[in-house]
mmCIF file of C-alpha atoms in Angstrom:
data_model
loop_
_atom_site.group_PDB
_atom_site.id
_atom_site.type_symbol
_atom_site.label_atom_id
_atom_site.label_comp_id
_atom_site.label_asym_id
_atom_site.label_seq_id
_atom_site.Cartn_x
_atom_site.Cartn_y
_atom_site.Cartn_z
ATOM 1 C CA UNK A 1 -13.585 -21.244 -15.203
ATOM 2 C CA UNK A 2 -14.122 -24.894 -15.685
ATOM 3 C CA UNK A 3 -11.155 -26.922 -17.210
ATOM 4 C CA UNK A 4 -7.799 -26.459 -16.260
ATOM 5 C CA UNK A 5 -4.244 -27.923 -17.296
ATOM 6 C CA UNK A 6 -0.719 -26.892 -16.410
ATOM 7 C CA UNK A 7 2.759 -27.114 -17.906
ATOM 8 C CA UNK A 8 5.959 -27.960 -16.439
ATOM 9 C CA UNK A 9 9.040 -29.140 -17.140
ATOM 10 C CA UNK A 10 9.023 -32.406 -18.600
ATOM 11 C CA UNK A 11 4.445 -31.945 -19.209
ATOM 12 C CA UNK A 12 3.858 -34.102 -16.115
ATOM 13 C CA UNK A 13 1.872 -33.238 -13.035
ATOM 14 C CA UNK A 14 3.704 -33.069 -9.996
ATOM 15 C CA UNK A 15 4.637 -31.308 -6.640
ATOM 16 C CA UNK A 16 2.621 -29.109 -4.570
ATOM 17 C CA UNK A 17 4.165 -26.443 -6.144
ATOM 18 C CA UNK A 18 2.580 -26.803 -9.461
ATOM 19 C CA UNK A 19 0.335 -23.504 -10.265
ATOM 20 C CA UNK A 20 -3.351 -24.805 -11.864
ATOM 21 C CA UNK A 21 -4.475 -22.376 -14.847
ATOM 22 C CA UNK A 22 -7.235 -21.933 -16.399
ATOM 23 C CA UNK A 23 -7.573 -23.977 -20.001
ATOM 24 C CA UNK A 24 -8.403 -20.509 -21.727
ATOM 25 C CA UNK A 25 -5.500 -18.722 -20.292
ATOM 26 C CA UNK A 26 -3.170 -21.279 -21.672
ATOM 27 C CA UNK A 27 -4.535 -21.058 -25.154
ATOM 28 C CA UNK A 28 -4.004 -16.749 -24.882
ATOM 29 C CA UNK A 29 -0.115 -17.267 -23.578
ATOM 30 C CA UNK A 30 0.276 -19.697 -26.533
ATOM 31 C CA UNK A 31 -0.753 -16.548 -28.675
ATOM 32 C CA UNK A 32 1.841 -14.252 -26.360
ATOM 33 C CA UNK A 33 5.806 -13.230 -26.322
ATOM 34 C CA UNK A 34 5.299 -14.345 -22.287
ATOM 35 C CA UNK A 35 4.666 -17.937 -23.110
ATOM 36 C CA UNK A 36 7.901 -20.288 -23.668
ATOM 37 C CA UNK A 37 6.129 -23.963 -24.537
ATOM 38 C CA UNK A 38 7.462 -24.796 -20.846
ATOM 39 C CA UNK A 39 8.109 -23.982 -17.246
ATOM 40 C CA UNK A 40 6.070 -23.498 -14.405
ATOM 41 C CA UNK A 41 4.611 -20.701 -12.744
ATOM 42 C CA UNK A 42 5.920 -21.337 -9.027
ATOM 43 C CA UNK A 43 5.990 -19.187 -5.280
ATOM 44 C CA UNK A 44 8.729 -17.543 -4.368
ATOM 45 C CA UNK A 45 9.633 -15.576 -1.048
ATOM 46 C CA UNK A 46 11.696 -12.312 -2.052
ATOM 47 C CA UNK A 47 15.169 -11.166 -0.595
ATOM 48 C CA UNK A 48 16.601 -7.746 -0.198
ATOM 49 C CA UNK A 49 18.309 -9.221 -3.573
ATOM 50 C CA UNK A 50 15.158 -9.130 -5.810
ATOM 51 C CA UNK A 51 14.543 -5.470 -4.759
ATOM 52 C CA UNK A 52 16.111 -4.174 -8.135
ATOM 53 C CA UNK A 53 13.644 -6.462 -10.298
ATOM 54 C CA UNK A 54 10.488 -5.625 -7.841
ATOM 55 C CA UNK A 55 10.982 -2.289 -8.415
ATOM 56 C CA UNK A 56 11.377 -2.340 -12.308
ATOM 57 C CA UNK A 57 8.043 -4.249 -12.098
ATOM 58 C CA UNK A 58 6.358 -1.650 -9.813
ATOM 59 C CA UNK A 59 7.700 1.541 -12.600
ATOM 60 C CA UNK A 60 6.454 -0.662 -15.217
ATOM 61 C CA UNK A 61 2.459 -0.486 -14.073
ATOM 62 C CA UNK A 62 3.437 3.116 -13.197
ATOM 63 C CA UNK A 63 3.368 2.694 -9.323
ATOM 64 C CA UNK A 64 5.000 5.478 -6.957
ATOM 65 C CA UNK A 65 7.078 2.655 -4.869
ATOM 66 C CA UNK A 66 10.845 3.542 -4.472
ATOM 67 C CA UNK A 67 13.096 0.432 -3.811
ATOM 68 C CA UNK A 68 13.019 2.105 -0.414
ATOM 69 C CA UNK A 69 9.441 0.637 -0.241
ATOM 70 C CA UNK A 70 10.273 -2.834 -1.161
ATOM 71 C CA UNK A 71 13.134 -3.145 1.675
ATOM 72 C CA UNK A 72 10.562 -2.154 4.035
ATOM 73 C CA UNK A 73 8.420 -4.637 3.153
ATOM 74 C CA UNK A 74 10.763 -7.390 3.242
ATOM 75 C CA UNK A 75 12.610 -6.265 6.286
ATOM 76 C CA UNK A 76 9.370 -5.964 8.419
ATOM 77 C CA UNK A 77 7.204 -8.326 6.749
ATOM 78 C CA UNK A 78 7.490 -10.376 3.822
ATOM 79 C CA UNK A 79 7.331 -10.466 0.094
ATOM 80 C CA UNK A 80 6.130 -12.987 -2.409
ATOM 81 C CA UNK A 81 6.333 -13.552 -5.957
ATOM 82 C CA UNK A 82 5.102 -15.730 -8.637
ATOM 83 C CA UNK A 83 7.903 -16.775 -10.862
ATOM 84 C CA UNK A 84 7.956 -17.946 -14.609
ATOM 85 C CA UNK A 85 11.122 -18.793 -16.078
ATOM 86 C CA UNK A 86 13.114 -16.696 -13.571
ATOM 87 C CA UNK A 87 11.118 -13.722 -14.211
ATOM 88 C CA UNK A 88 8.870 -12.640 -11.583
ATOM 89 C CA UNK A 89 5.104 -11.904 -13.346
ATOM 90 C CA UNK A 90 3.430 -11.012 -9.721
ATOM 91 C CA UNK A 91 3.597 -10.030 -5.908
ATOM 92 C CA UNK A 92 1.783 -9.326 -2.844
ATOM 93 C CA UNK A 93 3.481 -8.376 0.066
ATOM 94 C CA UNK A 94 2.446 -7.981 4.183
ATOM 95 C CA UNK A 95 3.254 -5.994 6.606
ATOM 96 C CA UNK A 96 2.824 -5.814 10.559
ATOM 97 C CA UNK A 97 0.620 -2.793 12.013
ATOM 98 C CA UNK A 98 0.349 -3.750 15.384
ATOM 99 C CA UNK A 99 0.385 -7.167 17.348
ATOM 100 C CA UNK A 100 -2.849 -8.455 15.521
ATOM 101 C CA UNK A 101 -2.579 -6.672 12.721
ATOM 102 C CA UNK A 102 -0.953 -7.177 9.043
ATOM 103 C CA UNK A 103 -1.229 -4.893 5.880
ATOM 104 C CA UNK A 104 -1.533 -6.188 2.462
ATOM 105 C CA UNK A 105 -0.127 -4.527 -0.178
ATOM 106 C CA UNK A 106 1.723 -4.387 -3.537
ATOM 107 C CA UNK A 107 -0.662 -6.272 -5.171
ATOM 108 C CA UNK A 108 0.534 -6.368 -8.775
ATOM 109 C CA UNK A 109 0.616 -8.666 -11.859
ATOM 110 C CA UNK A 110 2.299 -8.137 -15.037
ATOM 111 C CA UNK A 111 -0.774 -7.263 -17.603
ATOM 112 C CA UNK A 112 -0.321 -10.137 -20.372
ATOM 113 C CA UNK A 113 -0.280 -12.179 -16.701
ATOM 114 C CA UNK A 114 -3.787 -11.208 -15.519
ATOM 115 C CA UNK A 115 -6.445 -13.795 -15.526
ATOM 116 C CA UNK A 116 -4.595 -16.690 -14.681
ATOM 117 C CA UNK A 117 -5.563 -16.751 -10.552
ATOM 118 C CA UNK A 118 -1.173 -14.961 -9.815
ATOM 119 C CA UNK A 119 -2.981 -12.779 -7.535
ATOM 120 C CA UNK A 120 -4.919 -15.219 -5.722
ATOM 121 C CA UNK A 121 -2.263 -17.792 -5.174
ATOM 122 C CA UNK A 122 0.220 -14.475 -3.695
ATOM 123 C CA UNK A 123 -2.925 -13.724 -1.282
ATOM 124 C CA UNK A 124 -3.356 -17.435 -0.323
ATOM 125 C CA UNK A 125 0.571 -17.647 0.505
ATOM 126 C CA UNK A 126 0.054 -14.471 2.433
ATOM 127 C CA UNK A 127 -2.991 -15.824 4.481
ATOM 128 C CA UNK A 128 -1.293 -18.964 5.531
ATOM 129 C CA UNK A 129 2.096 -17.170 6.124
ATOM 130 C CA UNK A 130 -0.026 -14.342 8.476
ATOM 131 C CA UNK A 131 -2.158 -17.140 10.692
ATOM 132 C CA UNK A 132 -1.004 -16.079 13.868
ATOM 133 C CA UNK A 133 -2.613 -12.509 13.111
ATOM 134 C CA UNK A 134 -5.955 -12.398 14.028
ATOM 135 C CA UNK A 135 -7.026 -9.549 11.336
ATOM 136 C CA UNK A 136 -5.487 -8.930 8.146
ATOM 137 C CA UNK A 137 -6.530 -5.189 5.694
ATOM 138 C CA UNK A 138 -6.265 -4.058 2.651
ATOM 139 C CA UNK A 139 -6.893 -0.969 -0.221
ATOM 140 C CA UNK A 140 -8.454 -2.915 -3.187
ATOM 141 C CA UNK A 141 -9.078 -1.300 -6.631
ATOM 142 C CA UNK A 142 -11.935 -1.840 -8.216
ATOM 143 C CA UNK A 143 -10.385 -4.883 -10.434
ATOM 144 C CA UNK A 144 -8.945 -6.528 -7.016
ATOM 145 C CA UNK A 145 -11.856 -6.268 -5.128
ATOM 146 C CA UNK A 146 -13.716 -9.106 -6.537
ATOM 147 C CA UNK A 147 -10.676 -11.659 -5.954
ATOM 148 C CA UNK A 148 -10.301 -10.550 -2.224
ATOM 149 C CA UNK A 149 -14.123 -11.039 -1.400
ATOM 150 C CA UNK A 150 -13.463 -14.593 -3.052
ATOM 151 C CA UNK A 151 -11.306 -15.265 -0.338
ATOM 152 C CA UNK A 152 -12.790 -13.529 2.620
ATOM 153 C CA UNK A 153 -12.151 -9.828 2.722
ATOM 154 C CA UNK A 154 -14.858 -8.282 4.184
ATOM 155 C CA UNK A 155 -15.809 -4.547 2.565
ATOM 156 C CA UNK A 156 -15.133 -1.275 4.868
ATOM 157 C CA UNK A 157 -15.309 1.769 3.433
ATOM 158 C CA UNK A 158 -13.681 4.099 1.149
ATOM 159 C CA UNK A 159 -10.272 5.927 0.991
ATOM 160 C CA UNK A 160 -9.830 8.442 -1.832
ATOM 161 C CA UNK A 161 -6.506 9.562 -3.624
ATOM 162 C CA UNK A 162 -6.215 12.522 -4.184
ATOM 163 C CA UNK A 163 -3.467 14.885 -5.227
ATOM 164 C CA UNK A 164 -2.237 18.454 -4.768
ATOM 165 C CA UNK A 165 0.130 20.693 -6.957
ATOM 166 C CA UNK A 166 0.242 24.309 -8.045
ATOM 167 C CA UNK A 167 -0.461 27.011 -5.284
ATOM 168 C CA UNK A 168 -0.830 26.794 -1.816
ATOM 169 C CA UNK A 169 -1.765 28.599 1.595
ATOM 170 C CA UNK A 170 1.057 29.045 3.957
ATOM 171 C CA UNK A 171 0.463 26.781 7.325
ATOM 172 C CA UNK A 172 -1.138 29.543 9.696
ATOM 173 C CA UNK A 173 -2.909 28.083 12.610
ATOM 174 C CA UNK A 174 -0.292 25.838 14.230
ATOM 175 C CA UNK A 175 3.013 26.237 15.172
ATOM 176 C CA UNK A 176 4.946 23.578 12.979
ATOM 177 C CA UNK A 177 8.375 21.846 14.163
ATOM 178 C CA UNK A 178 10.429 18.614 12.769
ATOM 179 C CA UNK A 179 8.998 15.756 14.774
ATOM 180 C CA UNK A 180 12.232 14.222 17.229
ATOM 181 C CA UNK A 181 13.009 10.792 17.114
ATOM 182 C CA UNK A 182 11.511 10.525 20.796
ATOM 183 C CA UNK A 183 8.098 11.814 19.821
ATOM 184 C CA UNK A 184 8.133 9.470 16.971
ATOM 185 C CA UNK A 185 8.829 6.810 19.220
ATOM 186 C CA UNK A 186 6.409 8.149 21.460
ATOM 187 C CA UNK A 187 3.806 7.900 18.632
ATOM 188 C CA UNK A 188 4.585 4.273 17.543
ATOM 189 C CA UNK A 189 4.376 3.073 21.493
ATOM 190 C CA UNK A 190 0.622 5.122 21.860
ATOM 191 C CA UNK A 191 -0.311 3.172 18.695
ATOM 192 C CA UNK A 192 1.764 0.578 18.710
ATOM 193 C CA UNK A 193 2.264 0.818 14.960
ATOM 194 C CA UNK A 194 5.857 -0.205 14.045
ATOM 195 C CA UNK A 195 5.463 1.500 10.872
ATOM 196 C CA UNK A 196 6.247 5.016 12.243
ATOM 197 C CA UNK A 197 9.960 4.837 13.259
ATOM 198 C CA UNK A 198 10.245 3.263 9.516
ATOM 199 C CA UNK A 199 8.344 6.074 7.935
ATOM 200 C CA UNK A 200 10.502 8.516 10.013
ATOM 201 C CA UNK A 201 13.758 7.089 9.601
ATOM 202 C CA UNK A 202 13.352 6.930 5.695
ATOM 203 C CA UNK A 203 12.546 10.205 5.608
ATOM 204 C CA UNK A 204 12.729 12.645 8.799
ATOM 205 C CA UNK A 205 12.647 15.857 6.943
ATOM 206 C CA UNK A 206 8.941 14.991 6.032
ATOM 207 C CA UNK A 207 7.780 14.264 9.679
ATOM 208 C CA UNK A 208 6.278 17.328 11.388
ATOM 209 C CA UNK A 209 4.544 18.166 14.665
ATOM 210 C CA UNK A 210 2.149 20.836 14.861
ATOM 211 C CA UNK A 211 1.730 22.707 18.014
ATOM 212 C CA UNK A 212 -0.671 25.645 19.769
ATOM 213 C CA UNK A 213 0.026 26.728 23.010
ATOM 214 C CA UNK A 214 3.047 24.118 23.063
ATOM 215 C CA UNK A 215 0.582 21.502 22.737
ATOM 216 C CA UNK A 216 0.879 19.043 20.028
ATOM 217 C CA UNK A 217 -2.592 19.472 17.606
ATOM 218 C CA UNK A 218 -1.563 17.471 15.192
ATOM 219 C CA UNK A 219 1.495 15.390 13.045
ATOM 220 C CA UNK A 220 1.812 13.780 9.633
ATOM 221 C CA UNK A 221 4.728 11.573 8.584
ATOM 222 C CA UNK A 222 5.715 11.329 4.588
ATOM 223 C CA UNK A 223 7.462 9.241 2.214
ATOM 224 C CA UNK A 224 9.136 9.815 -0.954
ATOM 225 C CA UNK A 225 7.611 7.782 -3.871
ATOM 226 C CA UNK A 226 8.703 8.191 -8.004
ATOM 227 C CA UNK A 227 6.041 10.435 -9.355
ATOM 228 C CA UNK A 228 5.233 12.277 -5.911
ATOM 229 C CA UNK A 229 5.759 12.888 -2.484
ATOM 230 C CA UNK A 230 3.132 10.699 -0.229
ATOM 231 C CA UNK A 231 1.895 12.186 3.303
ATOM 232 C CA UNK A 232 -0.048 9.989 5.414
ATOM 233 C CA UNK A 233 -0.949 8.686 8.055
ATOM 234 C CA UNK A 234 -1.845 12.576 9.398
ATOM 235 C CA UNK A 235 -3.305 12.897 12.528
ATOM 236 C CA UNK A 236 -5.239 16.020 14.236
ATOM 237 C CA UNK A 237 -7.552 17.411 16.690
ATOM 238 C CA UNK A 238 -9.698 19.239 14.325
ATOM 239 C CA UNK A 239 -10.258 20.030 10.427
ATOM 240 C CA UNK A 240 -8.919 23.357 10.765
ATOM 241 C CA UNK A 241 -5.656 21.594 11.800
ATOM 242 C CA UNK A 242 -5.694 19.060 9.416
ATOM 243 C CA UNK A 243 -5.922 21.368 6.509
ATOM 244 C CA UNK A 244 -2.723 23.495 8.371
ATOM 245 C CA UNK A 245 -1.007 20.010 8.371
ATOM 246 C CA UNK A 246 -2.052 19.703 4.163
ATOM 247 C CA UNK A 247 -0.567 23.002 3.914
ATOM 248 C CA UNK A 248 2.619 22.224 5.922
ATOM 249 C CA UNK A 249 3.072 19.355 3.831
ATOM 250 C CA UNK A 250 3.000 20.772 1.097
ATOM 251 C CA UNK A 251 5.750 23.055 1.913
ATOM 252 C CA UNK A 252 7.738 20.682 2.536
ATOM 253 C CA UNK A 253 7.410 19.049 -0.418
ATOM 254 C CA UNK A 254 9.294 21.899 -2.018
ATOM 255 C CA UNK A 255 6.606 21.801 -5.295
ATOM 256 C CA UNK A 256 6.569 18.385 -6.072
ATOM 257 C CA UNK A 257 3.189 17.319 -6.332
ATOM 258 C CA UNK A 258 2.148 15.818 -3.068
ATOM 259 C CA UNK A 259 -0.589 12.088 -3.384
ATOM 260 C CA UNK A 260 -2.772 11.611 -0.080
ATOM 261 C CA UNK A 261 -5.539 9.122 0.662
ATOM 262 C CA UNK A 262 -8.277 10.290 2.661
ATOM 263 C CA UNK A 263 -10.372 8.198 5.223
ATOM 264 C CA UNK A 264 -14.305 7.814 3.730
ATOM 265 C CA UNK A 265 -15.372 9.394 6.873
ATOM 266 C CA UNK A 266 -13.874 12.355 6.796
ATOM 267 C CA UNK A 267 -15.538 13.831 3.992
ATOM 268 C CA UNK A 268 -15.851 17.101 4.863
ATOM 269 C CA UNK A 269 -11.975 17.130 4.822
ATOM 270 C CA UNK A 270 -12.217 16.002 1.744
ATOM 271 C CA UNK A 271 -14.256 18.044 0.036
ATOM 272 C CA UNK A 272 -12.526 21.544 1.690
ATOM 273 C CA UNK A 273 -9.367 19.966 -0.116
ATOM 274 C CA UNK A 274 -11.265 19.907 -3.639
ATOM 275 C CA UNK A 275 -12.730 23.117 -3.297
ATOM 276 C CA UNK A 276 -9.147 24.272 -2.719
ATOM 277 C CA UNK A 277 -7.805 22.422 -5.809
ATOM 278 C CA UNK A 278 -6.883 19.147 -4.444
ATOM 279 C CA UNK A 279 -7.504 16.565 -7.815
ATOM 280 C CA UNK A 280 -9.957 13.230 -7.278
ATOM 281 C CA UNK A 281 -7.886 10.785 -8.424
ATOM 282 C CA UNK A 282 -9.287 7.670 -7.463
ATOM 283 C CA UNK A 283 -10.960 5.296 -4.513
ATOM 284 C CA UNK A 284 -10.257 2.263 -3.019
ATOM 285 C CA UNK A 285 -12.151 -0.055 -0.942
ATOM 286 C CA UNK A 286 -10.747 -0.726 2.534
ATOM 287 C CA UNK A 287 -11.282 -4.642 3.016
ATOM 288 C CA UNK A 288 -10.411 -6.200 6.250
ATOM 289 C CA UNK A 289 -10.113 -10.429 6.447
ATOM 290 C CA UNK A 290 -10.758 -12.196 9.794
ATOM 291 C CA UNK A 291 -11.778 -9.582 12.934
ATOM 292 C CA UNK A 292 -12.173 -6.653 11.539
ATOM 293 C CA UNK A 293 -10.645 -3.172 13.122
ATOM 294 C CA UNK A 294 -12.483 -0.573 14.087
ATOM 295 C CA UNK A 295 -10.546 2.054 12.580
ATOM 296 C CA UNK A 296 -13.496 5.180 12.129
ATOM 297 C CA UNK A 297 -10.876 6.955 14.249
ATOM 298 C CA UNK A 298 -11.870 10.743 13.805
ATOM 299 C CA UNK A 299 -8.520 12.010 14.124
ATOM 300 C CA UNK A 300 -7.306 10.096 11.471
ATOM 301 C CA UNK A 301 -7.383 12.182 8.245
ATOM 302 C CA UNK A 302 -5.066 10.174 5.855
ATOM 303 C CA UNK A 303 -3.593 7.266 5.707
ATOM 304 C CA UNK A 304 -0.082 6.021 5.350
ATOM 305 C CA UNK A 305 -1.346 4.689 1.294
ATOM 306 C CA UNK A 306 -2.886 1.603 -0.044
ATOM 307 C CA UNK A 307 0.256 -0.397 0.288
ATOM 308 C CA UNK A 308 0.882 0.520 3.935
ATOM 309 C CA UNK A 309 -2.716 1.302 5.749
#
C-alpha cells in the first residue's frame, strides 16, 4: 500500500486521532452502502454501555460470545473500538492472565471494513494501553496472522477447535463433583489466573472436579456461548482423565453441542477425541508478543478459547 488520504469532517487533516487509509480502500467505500462522503474513522474505549452493539457485531460474523463475554472483558480488561459515524466497524479487546500476562482477543472487523489497517490500529491501542505487561498472547486465524507478525507476535504453536455432539460415554474413571468456590479460588491463587473465579461465577454449574481416591485428577471450567457450550481451560493428570473430564462435560452440557480448543501438544488427546467423533473444525496459531510464556504445560488439555487463552 503506497498512497494514502483520509476524510474528515470539514476534508482537512488534523488531530492525532485521524485514521490514515489506504487510497484504494477509499475508492471501494465510495462504491459501498458503508461509505457516507464524510466522517472519520476514530478509537474509542468501550463501556458496559456499548455491550448491546458489541454483541450484535459479534452474532453478525457468527461468533459464540454472549454479552456475558463482553462485560468480562471490559470489567477486567479493556475494550476498544473503531468508530465511523457512531457505528462501531471493529474491536480488539485484552485481558489480564496473570501479573505479566494479557490476552488478546475479539479481534473482529465488519467485512465491507476489512483492508483498511481497523485491526491494526485496535492492536496498536492495545499494545500501548498493555506496556506495563511484559508478554502479551493471542489465537490468530489464518487471515490475522499476517497483521500480528507485522507488529511483533511471535508464532507458537497450534490450538485446534474442535466440536462434539451426538452420543457420548458416561464419565467412568473419576469420581466427578461441582467444583466449590474455595477450590476455585484455590485454583486461581496456584495459577494466579484471575480468569477462573470469572469463569466460575458466570457459570458454576459447568465447573467440575474430578476425583480418585479423594484426590483431585483433574477439573475443567465452562462457559456458555450462542451456538454452543465452551469447556476449557481443562486440566488433568493423565489422558485417560482428560477424556473422563470430555465426557463429564459433555453431560453437563445437557446435548448442546459442546466447542473445545485443544493445545498442539497434546495430540494424542486429540486424535482419541476424533476417533470418538469429535469434528476438526479449525486451528489457530498461538502468537505471543514481547517474552514469550512457556506454556507446553502437559496437564493442560484445552484452553479457556481464542478470546480468553
Amino acid at each position: 500500500m503506497t498512497d494514502c488520504n483520509c476524510a474528515t469532517e470539514d476534508g482537512k487533516i488534523s488531530g492525532s486521532d485521524l485514521i490514515f487509509l489506504p487510497a484504494e480502500a477509499l475508492e471501494q467505500f465510495k462504491k459501498t452502502h458503508c461509505h457516507s462522503g464524510k466522517g472519520i474513522l476514530s478509537l474509542k474505549k468501550c463501556t458496559l454501555e456499548d455491550v448491546p452493539e458489541l454483541q450484535t457485531l459479534s452474532e453478525s460474523v457468527n461468533w459464540n460470545q454472549l454479552p456475558t463475554d463482553w462485560e468480562n472483558f471490559i470489567s477486567l480488561g479493556g475494550v476498544w473500538s473503531m468508530v465511523h459515524l457512531n457505528r462501531i466497524v471493529g474491536t480488539a479487546a485484552w485481558i489480564p492472565r496473570d501479573d505479566n500476562t494479557v490476552w488478546i482477543g475479539l479481534v473482529i472487523t465488519k467485512p465491507e471494513w476489512r483492508g483498511c489497517s481497523i485491526a491494526t490500529k485496535l492492536m496498536q491501542a492495545i499494545i500501548d494501553e498493555t506496556s506495563d505487561y511484559q508478554c502479551r498472547g493471542l489465537d490468530a486465524s489464518a487471515m490475522g496472522a499476517p497483521v500480528y507478525r507485522r507488529l511483533g507476535f511471535k508464532d507458537g504453536y497450534t490450538v485446534s477447535r474442535i466440536e462434539l455432539s451426538g452420543k457420548y460415554d458416561k464419565p467412568s474413571l473419576l469420581d466427578w463433583y461441582d467444583m466449590s468456590e474455595a477450590e476455585a479460588a484455590s485454583i486461581a491463587k496456584e495459577t494466579n489466573d484471575p480468569l477462573i473465579m470469572t469463569l466460575f461465577s458466570n457459570a458454576p454449574e459447568l465447573c467440575k472436579v474430578g476425583k480418585i481416591n479423594g484426590i483431585a485428577a483433574a477439573y475443567f471450567l465452562g462457559r456458555y456461548g450462542l451456538k454452543s457450550v465452551h469447556i476449557g481451560p481443562l486440566y488433568a493428570r493423565r489422558i485417560e482423565f482428560a477424556l473422563d473430564a470430555v465426557n463429564m462435560a459433555r453431560e453437563c452440557a445437557n446435548g448442546k453441542i459442546v466447542t473445545m480448543d485443544i493445545m498442539g501438544y497434546q495430540s494424542k488427546f486429540s486424535d482419541r477425541l476424533k476417533s470418538s467423533g469429535a469434528e476438526f473444525k479449525r486451528d489457530f496459531l498461538r502468537m505471543w508478543h514481547g517474552t514469550a510464556m512457556d506454556e507446553e504445560n502437559p496437564a493442560v488439555f484445552a484452553a479457556a478459547g481464542p478470546e480468553y487463552g
